[in-house]
CSV table of C-alpha atoms in Angstrom, one decimal:
chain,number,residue,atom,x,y,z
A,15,UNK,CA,-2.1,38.4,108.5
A,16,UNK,CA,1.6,38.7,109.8
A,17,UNK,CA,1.7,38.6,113.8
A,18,UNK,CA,4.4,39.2,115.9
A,19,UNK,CA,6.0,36.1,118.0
A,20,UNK,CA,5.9,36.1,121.1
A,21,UNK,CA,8.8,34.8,123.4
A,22,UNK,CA,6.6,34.4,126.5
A,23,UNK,CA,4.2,32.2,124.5
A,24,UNK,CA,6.6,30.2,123.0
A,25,UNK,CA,8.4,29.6,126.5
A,26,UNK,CA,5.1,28.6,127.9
A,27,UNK,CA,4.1,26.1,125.2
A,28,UNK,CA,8.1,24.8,125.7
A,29,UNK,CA,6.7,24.4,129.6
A,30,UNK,CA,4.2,22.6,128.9
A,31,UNK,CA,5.7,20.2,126.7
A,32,UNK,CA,8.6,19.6,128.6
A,33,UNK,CA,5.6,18.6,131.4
A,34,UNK,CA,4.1,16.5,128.8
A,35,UNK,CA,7.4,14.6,127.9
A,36,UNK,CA,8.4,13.9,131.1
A,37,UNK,CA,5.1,11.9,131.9
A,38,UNK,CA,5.8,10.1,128.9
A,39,UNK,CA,7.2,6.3,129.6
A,40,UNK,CA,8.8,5.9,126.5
A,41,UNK,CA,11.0,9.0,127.8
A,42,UNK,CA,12.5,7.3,130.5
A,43,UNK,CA,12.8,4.4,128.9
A,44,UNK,CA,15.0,5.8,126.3
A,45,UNK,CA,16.9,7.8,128.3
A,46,UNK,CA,17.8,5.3,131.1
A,47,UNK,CA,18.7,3.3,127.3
A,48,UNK,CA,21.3,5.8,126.4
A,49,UNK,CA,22.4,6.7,129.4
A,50,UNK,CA,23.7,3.0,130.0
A,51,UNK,CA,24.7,2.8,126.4
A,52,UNK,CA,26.9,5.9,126.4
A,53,UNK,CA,28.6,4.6,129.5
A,54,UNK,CA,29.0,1.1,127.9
A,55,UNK,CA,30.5,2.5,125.2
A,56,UNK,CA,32.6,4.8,127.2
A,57,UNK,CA,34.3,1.8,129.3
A,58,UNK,CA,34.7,-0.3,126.7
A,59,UNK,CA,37.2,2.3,125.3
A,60,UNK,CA,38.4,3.1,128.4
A,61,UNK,CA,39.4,-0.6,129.1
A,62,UNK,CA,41.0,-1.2,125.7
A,63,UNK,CA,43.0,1.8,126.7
A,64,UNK,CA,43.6,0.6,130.0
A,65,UNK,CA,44.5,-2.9,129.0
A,66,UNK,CA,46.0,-2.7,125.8
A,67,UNK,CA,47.7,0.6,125.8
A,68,UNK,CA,50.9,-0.8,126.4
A,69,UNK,CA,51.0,-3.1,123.3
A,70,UNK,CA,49.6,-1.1,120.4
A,71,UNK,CA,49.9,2.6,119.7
A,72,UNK,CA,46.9,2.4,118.1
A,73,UNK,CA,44.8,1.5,121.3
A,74,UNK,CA,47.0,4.0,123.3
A,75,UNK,CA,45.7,7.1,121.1
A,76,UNK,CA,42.2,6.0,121.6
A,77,UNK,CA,42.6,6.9,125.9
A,78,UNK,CA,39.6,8.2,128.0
A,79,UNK,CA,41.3,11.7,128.1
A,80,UNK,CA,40.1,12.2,124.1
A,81,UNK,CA,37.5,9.7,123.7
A,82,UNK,CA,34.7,11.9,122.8
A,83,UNK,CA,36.2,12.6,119.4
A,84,UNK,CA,36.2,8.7,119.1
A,85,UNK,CA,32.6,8.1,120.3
A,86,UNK,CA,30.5,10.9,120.3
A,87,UNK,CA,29.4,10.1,116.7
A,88,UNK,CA,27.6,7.0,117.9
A,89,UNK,CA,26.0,8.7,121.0
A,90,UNK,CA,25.2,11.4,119.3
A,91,UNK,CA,22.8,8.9,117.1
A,92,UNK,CA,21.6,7.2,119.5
A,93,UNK,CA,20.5,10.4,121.1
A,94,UNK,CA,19.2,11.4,117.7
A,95,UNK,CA,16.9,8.1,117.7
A,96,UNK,CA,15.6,9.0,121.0
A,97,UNK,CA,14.7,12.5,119.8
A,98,UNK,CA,12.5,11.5,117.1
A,99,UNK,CA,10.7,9.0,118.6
A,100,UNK,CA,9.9,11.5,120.8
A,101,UNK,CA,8.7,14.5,118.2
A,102,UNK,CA,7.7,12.2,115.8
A,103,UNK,CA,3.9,12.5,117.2
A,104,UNK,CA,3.2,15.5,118.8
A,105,UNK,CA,0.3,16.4,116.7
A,106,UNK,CA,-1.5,12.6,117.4
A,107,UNK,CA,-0.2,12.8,121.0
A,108,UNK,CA,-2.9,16.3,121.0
A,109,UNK,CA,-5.3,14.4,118.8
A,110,UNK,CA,-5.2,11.3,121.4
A,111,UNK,CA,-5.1,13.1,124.5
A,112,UNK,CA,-8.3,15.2,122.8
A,113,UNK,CA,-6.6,18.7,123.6
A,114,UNK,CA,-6.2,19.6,119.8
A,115,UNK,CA,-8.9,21.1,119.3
A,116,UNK,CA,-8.0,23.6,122.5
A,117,UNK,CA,-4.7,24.1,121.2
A,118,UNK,CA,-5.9,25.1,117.5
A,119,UNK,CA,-8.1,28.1,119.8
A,120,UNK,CA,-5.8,29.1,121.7
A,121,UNK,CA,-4.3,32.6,120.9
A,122,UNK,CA,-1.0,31.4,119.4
A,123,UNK,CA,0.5,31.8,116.1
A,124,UNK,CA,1.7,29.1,113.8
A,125,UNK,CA,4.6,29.5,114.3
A,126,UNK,CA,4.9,29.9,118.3
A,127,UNK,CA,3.5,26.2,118.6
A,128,UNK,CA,5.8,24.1,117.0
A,129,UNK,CA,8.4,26.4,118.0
A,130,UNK,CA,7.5,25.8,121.6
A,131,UNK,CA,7.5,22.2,121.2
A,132,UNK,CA,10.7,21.7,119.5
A,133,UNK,CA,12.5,23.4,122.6
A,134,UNK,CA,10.7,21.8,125.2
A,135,UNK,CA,11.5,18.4,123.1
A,136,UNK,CA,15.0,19.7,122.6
A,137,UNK,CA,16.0,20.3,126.2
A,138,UNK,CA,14.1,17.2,127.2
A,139,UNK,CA,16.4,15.4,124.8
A,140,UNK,CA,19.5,17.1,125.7
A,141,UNK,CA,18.9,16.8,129.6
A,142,UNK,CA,20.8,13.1,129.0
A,143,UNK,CA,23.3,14.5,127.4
A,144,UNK,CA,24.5,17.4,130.2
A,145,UNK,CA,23.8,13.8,132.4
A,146,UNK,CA,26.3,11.9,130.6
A,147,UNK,CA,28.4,14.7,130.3
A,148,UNK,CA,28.5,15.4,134.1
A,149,UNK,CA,28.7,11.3,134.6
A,150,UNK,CA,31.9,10.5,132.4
A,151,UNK,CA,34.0,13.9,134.3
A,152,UNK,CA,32.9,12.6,138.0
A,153,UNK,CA,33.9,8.7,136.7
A,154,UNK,CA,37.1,10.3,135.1
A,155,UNK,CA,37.9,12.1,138.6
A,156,UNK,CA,37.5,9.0,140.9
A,157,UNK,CA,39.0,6.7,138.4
A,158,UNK,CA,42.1,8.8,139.1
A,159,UNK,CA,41.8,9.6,142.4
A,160,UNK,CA,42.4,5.2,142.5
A,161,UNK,CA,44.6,5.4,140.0
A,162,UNK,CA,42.1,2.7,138.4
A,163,UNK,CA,43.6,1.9,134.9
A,164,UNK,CA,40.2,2.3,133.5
A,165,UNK,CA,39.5,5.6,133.5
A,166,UNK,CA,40.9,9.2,133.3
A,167,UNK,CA,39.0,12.5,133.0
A,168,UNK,CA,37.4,13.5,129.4
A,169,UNK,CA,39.1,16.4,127.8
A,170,UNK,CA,37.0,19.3,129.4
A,171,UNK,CA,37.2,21.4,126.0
A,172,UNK,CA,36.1,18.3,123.7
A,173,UNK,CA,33.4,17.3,126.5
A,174,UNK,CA,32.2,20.9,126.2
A,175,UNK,CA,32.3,21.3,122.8
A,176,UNK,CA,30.3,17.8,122.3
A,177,UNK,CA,27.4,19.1,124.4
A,178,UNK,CA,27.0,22.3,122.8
A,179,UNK,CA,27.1,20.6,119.4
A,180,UNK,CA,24.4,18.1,120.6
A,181,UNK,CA,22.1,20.9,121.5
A,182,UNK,CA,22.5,22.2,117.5
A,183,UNK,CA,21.9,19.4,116.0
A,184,UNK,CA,19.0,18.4,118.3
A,185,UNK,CA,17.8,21.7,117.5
A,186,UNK,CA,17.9,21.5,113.7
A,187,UNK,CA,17.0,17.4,113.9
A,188,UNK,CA,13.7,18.4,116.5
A,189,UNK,CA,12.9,21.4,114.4
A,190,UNK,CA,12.3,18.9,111.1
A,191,UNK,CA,11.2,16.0,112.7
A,192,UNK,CA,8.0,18.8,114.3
A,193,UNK,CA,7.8,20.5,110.8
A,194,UNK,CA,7.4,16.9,109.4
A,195,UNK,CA,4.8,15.9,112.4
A,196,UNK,CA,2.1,19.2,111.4
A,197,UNK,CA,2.9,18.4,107.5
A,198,UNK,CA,1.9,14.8,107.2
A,199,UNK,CA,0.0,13.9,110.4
A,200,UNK,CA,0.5,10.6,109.8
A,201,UNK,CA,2.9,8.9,112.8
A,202,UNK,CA,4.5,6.1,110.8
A,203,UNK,CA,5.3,8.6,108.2
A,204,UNK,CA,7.1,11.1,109.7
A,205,UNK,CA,9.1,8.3,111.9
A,206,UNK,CA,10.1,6.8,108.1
A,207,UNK,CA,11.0,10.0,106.7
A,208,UNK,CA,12.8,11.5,109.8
């Protein structure tokens, strides 16, 4: 029987899960992870440029200004990580918290549910990201306010374009990750084969 999808559904089931994520510990624990790491990463670039700029061309075309074309490979996978340890067991998170039988009665289609999951787990996952984003412009702003040799402001066009291509690919990444979750059912499993 084909029936119709249903936007306000799937936006409520995204509420819900985002509420359910955001309870989670392990959530917090990555995202204060990559949060620090992303900055790590950022100032180690940032003083390489600062420091070593004037000695190698090399270092000087690596400068905050354009970094995210530089880094945004490795913080996009560590932001990838974090995404599907956090999708990898939304079926046993139902099983365990003893709601799954609630959920399989409730009048949604197969298709709403994971659907509705993968976006609350998407913009949970990508909330770091507009974070970091925000983070690295401000640093960027006071670092030349200063005139701190550590800093300068991130491209606004590649900082933009990074955090719109994070939300596609956590989209796609979320959306297999889920499909792979209600497939096998198994947790170590899906982590392997995501």
């Amino acid at each position: 029987r084909s029936e119709m999808i249903r936007l306000p559904m799937i936006l409520a089931i995204a509420r819900a899960e985002i509420r359910s994520v955001r309870r989670l510990i392990r959530y917090w624990m990555f995202s204060v992870l990559s949060v620090l790491i992303t900055f790590l990463i950022y100032m180690y670039y940032s003083a390489l440029h600062g420091f070593l700029s004037r000695l190698s061309a090399t270092v000087g075309a690596a400068g905050p200004r354009y970094l995210m074309s530089a880094v945004g490979v490795y913080i996009l996978v560590i932001f990838l990580l974090g995404l599907i340890f956090l999708a990898f067991d939304v079926r046993a998170r139902d099983e365990r918290e003893r709601i799954a039988e609630v959920l399989d009665s409730r009048p949604m289609s197969n298709v709403e549910l994971p659907v509705g999951r993968s976006v609350g787990l998407v913009l949970m996952a990508w909330a770091p990201v507009i974070f970091v984003a925000v983070f690295l412009q401000a640093f960027g702003s006071v670092a030349l306010m200063f005139d701190w040799y550590l800093g300068e402001r991130v491209e606004p066009y590649s900082l933009a374009g990074f955090v719109l291509h994070t939300l596609s690919v956590f989209a796609l990444a979320c959306s297999g990750v889920v499909l792979l979750a209600v497939l096998l059912r198994n947790r170590l499993l899906v982590a392997l084969a995501a």
